PDB file of C-alpha atoms in Angstrom:
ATOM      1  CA  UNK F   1       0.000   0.000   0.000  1.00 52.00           C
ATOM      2  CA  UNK F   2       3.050   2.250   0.832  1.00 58.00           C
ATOM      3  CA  UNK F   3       4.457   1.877  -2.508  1.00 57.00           C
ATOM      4  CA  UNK F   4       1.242   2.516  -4.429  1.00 55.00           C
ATOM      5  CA  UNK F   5       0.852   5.758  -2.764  1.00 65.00           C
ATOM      6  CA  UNK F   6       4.423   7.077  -3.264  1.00 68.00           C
ATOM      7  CA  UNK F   7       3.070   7.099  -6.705  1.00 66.00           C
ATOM      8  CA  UNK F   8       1.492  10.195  -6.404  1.00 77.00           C
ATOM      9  CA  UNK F   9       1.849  13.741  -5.809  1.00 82.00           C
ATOM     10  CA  UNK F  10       1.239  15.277  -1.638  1.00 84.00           C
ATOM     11  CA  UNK F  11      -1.983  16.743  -2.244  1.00 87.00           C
ATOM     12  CA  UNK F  12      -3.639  13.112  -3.546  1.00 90.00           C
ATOM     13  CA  UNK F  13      -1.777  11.191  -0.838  1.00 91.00           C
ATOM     14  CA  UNK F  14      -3.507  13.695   1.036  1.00 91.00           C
ATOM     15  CA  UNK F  15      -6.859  13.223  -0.900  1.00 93.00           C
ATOM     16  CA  UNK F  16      -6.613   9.519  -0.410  1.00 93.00           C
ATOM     17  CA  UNK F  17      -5.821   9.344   3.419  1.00 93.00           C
ATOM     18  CA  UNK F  18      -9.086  11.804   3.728  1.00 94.00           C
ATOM     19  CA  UNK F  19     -11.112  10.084   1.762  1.00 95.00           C
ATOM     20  CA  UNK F  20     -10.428   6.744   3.864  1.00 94.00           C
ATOM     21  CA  UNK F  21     -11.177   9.031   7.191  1.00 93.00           C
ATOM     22  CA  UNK F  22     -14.248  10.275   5.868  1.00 94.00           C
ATOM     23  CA  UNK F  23     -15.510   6.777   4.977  1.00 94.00           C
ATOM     24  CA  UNK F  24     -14.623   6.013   8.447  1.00 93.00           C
ATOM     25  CA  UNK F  25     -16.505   8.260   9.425  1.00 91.00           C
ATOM     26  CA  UNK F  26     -19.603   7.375   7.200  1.00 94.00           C
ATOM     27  CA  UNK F  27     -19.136   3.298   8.287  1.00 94.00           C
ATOM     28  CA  UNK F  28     -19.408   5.196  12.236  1.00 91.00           C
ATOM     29  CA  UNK F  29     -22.697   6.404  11.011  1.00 91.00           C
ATOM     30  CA  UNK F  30     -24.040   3.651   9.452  1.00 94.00           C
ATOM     31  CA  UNK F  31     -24.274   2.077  12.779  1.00 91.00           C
ATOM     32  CA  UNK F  32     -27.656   3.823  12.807  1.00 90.00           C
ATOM     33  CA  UNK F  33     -28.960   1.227  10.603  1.00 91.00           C
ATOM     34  CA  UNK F  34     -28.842  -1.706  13.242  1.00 88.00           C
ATOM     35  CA  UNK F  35     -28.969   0.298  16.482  1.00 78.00           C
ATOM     36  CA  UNK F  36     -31.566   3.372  17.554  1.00 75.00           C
ATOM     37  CA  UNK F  37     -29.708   3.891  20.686  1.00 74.00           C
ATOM     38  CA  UNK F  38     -25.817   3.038  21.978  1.00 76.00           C
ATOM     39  CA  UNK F  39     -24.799   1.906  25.621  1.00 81.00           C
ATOM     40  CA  UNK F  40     -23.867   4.870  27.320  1.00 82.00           C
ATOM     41  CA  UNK F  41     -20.985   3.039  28.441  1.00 88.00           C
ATOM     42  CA  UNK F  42     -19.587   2.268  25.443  1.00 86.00           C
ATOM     43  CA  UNK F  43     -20.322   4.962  23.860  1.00 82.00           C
ATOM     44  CA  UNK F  44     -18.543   7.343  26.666  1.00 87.00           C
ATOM     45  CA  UNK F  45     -15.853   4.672  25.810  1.00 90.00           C
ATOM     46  CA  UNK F  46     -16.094   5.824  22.454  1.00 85.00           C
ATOM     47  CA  UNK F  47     -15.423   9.015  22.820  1.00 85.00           C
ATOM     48  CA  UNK F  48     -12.755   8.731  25.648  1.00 90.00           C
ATOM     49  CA  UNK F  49     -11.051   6.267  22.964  1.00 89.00           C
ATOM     50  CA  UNK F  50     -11.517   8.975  20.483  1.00 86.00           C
ATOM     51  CA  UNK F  51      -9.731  11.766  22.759  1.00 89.00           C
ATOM     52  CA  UNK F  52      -7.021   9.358  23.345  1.00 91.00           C
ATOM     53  CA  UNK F  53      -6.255   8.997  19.337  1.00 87.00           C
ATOM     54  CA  UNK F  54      -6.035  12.706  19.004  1.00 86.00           C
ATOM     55  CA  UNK F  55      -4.042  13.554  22.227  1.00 92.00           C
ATOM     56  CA  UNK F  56      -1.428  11.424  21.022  1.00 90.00           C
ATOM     57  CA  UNK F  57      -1.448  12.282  17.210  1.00 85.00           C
ATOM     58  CA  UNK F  58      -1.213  15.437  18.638  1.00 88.00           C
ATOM     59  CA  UNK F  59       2.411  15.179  20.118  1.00 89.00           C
ATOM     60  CA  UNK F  60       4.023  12.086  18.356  1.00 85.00           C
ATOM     61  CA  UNK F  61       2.708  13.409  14.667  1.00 82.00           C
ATOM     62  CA  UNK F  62       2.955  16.959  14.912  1.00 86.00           C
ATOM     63  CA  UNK F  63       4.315  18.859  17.977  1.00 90.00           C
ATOM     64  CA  UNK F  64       7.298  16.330  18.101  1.00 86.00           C
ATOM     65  CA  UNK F  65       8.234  16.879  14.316  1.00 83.00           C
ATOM     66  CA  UNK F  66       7.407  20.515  14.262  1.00 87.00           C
ATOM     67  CA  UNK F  67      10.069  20.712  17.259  1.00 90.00           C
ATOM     68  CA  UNK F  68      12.904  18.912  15.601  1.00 85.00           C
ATOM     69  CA  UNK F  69      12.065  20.742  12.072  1.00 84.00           C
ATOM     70  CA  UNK F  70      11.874  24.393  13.657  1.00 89.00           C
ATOM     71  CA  UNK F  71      15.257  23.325  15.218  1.00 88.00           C
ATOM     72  CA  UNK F  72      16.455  21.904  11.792  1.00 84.00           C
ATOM     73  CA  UNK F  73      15.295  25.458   9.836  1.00 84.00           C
ATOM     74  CA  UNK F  74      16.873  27.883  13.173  1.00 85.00           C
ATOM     75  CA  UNK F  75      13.982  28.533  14.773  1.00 89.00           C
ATOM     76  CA  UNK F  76      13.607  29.115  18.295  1.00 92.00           C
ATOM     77  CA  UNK F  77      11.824  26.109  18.525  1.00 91.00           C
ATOM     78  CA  UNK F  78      10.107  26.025  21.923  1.00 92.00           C
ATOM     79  CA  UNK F  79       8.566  29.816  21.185  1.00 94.00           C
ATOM     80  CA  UNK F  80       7.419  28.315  17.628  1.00 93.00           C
ATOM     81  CA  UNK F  81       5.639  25.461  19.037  1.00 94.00           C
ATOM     82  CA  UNK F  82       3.707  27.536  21.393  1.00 96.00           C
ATOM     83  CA  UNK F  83       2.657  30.252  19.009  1.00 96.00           C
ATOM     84  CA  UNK F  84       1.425  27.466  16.491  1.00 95.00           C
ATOM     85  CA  UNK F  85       0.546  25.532  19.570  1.00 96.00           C
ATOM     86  CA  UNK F  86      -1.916  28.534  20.476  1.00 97.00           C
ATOM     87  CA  UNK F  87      -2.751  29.838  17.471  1.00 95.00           C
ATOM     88  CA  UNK F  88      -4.397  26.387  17.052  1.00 92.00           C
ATOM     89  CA  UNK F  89      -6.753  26.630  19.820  1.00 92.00           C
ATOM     90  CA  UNK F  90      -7.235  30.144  19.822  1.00 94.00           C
ATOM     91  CA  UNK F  91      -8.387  29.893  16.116  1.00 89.00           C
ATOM     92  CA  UNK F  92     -11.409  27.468  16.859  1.00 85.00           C
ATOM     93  CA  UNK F  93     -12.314  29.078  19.723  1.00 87.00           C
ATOM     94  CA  UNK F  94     -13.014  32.066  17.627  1.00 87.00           C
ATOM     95  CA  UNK F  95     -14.679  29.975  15.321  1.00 80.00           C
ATOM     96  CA  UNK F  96     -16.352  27.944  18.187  1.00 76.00           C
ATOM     97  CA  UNK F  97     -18.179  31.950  19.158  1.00 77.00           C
ATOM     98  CA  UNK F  98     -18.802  32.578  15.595  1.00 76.00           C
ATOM     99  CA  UNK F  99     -20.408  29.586  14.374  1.00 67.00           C
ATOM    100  CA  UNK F 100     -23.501  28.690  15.486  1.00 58.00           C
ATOM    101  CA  UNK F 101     -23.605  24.857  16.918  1.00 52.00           C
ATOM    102  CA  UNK F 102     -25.053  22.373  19.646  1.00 56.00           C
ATOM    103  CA  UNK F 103     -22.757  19.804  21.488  1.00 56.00           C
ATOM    104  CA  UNK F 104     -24.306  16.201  21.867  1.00 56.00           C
ATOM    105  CA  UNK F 105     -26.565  15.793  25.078  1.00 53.00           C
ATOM    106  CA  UNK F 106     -27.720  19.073  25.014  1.00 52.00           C
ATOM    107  CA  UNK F 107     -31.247  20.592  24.283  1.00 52.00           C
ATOM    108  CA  UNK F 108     -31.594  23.411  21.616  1.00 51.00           C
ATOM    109  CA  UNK F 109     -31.734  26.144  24.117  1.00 53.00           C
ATOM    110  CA  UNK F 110     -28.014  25.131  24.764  1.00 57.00           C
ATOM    111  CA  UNK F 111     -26.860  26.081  21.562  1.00 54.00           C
ATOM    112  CA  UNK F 112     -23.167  27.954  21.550  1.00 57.00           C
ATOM    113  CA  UNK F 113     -22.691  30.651  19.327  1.00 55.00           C
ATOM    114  CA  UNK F 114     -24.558  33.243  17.816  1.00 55.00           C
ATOM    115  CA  UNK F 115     -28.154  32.078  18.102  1.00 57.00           C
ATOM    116  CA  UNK F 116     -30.134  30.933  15.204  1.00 52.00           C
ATOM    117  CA  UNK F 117     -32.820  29.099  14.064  1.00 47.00           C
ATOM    118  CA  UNK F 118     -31.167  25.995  12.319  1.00 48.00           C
ATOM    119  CA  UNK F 119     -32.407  22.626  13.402  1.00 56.00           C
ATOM    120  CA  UNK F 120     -30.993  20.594  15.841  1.00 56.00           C
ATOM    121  CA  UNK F 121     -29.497  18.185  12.914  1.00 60.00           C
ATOM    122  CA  UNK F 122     -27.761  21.096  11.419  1.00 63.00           C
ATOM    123  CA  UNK F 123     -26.187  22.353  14.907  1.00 64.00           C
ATOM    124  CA  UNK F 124     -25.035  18.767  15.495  1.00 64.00           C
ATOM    125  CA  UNK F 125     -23.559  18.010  12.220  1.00 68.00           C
ATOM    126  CA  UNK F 126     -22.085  21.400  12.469  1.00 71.00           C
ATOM    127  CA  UNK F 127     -20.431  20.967  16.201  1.00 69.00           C
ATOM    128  CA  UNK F 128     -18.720  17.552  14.901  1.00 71.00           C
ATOM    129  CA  UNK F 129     -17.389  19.357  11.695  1.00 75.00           C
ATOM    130  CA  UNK F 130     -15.535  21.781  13.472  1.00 75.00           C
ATOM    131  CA  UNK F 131     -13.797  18.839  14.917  1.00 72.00           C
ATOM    132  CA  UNK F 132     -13.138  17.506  11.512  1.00 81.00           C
ATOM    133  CA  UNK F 133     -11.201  20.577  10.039  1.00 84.00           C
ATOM    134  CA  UNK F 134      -7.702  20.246  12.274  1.00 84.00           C
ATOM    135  CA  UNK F 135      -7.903  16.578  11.851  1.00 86.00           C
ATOM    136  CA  UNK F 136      -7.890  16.856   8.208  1.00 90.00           C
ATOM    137  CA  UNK F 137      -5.581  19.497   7.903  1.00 87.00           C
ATOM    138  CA  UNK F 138      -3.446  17.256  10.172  1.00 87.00           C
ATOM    139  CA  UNK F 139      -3.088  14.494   7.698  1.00 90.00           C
ATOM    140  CA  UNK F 140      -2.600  17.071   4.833  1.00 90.00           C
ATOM    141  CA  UNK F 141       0.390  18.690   6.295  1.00 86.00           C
ATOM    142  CA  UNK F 142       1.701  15.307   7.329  1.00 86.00           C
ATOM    143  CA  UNK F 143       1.673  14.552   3.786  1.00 88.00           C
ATOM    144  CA  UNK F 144       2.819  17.577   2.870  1.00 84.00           C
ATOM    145  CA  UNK F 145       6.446  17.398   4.777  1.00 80.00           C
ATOM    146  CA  UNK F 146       6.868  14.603   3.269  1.00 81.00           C
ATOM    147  CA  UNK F 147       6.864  15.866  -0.437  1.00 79.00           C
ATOM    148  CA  UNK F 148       9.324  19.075   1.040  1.00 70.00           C
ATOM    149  CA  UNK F 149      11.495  16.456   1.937  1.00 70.00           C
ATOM    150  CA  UNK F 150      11.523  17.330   5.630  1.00 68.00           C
ATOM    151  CA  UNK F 151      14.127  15.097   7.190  1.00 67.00           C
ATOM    152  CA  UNK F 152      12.002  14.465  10.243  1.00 64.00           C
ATOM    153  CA  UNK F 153       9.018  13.340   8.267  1.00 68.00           C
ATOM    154  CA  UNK F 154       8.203   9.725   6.688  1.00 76.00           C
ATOM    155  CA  UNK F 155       5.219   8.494   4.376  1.00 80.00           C
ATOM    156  CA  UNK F 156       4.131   5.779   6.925  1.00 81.00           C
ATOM    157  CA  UNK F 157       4.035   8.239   9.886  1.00 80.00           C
ATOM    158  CA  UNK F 158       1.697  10.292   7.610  1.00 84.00           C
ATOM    159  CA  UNK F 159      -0.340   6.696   7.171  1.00 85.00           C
ATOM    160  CA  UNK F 160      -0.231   6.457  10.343  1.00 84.00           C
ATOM    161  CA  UNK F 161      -1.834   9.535  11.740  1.00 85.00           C
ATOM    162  CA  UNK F 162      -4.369   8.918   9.019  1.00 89.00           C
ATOM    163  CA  UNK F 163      -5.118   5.696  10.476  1.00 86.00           C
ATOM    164  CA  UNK F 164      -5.553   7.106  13.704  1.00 84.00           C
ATOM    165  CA  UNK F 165      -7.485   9.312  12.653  1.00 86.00           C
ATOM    166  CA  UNK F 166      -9.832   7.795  10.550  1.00 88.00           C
ATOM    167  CA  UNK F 167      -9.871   5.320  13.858  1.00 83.00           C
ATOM    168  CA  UNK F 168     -11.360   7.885  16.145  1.00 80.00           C
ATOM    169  CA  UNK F 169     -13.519   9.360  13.196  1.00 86.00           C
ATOM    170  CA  UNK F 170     -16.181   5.658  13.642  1.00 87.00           C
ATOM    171  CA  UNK F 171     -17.039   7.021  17.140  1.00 81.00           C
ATOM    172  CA  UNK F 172     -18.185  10.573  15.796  1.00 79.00           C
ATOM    173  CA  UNK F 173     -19.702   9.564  12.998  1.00 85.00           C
ATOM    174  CA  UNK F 174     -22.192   7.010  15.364  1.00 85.00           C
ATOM    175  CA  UNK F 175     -22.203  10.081  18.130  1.00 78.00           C
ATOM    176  CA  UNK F 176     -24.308  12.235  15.268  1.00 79.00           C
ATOM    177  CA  UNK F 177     -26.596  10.034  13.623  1.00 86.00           C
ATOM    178  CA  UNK F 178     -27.552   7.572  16.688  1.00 83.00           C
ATOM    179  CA  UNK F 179     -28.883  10.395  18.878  1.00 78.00           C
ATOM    180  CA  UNK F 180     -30.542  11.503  15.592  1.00 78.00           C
ATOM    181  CA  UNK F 181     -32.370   8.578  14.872  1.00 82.00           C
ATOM    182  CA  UNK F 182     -33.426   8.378  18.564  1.00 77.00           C
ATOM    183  CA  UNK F 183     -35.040  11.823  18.376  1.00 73.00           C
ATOM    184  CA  UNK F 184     -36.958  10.159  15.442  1.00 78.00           C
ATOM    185  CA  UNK F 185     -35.483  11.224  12.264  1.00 81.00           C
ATOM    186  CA  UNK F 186     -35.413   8.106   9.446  1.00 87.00           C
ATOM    187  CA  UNK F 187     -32.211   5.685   9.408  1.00 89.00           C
ATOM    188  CA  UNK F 188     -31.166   6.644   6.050  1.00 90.00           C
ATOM    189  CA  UNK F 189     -31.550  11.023   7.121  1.00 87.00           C
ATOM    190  CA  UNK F 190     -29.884  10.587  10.052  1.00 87.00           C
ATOM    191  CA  UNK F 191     -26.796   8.269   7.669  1.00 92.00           C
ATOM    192  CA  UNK F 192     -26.873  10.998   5.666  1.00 88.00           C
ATOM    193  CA  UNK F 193     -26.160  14.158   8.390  1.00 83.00           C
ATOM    194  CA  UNK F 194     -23.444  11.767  10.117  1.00 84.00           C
ATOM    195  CA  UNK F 195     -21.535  11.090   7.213  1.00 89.00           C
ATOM    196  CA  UNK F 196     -21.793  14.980   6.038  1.00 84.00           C
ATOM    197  CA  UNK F 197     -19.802  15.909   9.664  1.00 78.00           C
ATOM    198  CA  UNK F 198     -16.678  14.019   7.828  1.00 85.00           C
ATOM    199  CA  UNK F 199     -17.167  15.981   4.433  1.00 86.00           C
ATOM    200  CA  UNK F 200     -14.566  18.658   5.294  1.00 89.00           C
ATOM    201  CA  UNK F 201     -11.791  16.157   6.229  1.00 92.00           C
ATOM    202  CA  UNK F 202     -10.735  15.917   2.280  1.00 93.00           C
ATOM    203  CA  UNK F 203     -11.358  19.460   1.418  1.00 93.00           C
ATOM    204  CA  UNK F 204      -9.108  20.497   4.741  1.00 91.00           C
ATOM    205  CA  UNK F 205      -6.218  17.658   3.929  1.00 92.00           C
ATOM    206  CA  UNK F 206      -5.928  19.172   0.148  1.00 93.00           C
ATOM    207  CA  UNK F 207      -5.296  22.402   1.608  1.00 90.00           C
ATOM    208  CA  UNK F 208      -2.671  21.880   4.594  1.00 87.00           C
ATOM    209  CA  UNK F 209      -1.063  20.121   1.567  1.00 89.00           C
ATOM    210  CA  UNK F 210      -1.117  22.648  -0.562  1.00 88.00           C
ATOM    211  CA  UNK F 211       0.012  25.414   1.868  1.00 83.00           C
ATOM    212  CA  UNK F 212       3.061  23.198   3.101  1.00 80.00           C
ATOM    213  CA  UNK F 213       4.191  23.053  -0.333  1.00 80.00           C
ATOM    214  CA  UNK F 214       3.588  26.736  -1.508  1.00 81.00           C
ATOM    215  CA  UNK F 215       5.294  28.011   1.835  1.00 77.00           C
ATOM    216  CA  UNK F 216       7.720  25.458   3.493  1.00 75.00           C
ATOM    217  CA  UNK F 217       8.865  28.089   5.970  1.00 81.00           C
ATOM    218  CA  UNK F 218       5.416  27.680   7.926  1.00 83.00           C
ATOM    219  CA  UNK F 219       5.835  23.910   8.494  1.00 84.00           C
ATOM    220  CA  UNK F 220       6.403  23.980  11.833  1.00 88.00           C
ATOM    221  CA  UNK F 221       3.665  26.335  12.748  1.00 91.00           C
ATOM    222  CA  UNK F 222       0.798  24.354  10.844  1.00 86.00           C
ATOM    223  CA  UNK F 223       1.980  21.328  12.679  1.00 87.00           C
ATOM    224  CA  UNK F 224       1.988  22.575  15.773  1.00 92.00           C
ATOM    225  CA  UNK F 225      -1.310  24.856  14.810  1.00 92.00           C
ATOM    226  CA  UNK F 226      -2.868  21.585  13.637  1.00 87.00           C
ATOM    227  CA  UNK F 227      -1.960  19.969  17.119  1.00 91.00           C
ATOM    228  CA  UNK F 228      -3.620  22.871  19.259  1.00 93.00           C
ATOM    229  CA  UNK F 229      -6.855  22.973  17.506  1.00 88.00           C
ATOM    230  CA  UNK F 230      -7.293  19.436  18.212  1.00 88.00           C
ATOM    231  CA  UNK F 231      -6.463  19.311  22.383  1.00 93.00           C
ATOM    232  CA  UNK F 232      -8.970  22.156  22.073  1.00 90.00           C
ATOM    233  CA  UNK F 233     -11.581  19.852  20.921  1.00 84.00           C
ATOM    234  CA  UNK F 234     -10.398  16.705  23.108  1.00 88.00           C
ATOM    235  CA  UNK F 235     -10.476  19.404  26.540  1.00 89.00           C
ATOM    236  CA  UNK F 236     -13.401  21.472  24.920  1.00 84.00           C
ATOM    237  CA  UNK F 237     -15.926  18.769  23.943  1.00 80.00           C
ATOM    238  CA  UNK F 238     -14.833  15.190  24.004  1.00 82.00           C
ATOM    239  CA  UNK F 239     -13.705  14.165  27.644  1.00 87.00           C
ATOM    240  CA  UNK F 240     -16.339  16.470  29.122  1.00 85.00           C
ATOM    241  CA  UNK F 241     -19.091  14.696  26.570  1.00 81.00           C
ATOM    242  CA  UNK F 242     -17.360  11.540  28.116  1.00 83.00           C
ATOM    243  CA  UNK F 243     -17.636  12.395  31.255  1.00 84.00           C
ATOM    244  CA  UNK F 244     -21.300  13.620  31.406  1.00 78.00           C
ATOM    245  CA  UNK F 245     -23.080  10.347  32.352  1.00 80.00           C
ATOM    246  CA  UNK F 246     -21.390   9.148  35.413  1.00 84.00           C
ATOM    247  CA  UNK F 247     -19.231   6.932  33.579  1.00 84.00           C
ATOM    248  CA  UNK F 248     -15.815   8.236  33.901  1.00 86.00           C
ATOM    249  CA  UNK F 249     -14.093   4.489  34.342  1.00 90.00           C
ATOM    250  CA  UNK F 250     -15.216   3.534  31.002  1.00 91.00           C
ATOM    251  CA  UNK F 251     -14.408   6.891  29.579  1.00 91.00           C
ATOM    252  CA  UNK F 252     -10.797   7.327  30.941  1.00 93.00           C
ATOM    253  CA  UNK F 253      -9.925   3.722  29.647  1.00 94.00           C
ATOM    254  CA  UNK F 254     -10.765   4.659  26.628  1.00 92.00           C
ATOM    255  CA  UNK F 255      -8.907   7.554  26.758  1.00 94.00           C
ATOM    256  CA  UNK F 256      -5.862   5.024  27.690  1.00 95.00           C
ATOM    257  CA  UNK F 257      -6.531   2.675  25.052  1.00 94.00           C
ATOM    258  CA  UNK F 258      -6.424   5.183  21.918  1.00 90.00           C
ATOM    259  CA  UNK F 259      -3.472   6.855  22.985  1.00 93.00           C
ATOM    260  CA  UNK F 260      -1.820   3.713  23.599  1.00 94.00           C
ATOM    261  CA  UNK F 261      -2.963   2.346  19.997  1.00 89.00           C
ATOM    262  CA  UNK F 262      -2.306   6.175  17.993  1.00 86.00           C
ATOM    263  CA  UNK F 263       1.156   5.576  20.193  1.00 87.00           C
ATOM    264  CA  UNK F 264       2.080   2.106  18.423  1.00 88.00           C
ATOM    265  CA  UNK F 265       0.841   3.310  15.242  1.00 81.00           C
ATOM    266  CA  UNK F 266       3.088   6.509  14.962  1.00 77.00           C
ATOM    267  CA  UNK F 267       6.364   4.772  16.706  1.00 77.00           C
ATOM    268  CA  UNK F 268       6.138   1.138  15.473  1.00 74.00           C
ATOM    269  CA  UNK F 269       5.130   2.763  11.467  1.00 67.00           C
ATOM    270  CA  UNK F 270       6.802   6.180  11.659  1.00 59.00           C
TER     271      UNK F 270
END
């Protein structure tokens, strides 16, 4: 599989490895069509499994490598890792007071952002989006180094943090169309809104791509950008979500078990 993707350029590999995160994301939702309703244990397992994946993509694929390639390029590298680091999380927080959207477990009246009338649906699929668009552009600028020919960086680590991600992607997509369903809405509808959440993973991968290969300079920056937008979504939304329903054991194993797995992926492949 490695070799067939060397064939082609960054911004396919990137396509590709997006495209395989996305249908993760739409076989997560299509668990709507044999179950109306998930054990809240293993779903809070879910997600605690899905915060684990992205806290440790977080340091192993891109603070770690944006480090050593800040150091490489004479960076200070510890004040460029914080800025990007920051800049990350800052950045969806803004968009987080911006956008209108509803976390899951809520009612409507608990809607964040600027208050509108969209439907429930639309607020959901909206909320899990947002997590979407540093994951993808995660992959992308993994991808990305590789094709600068950035010393640090390795075509199976970039599989591998795809992997991850597309691993932690099945719990999402199941998170928005389940609870859908439950509230009523048809099996195939509520398919169709969880699968949408993942649409922005490809269109987000193509760009990081893109922008790592227009301006190399800012390499270490959108890796360690990429890295703080997503431990703003694990600390914003995911452990809390996994927390909610009094099942915090299940939750923080989870949390062990997909950082232990992202772990193996990025040190065993990478």
């Amino acid at each position: 599989m490695i070799e067939f993707i060397r064939g082609y350029d960054a911004t396919v590999q990137a396509l590709f490895a997006t495209l395989f995160t996305w249908g993760v994301t739409a076989l997560g939702s299509a668990l709507v069509f044999f179950f109306k309703s998930i054990n809240k244990k293993v779903f809070d397992t879910m997600l605690g499994f899905a915060a684990g994946v992205m806290i440790a993509a977080s340091f192993w694929s891109l603070i770690s490598p944006g480090l050593e390639l800040a150091t490489e390029m004479g960076y200070n590298a510890w004040a460029m890792a914080a800025f990007g680091f920051m800049s990350g999380g800052l950045f969806l927080f803004l968009v987080d007071k911006t956008l209108p959207h509803m976390h899951l477990g809520l009612a409507p009246s608990e809607q964040e952002g600027p208050k509108t009338s969209w439907q429930r649906s639309v607020l959901l699929v909206t909320a899990i989006t947002l997590h979407n668009i540093p994951e993808g552009l995660a992959v992308g600028v993994a991808f990305g180094a590789v094709a600068a020919g950035i010393e640090s960086a390795s075509l199976t680590s970039a599989i591998a943090l795809a992997i991850g991600i597309g691993l932690q992607n099945f719990p999402e997509g199941a998170a928005v169309s389940i609870p859908l369903r439950r509230e009523g809405m048809s099996r195939g509808k509520a398919f169709l809104y969880g699968q949408a959440s993942g649409i922005v993973e490809p269109i987000a991968g193509v760009l990081g791509a893109l922008l790592v290969l227009s301006v190399r300079s800012m390499l270490p920056f959108a890796l360690c950008f990429a890295a703080g937008a997503m431990i703003y979504v694990v600390v914003e939304e995911l452990i809390p979500e996994a927390q909610s329903n009094n099942n915090s054991d299940y939750a923080t194993m989870g949390v062990l078990v997909g950082f232990t797995i992202m772990m193996i992926l990025d040190v065993a492949l990478g």
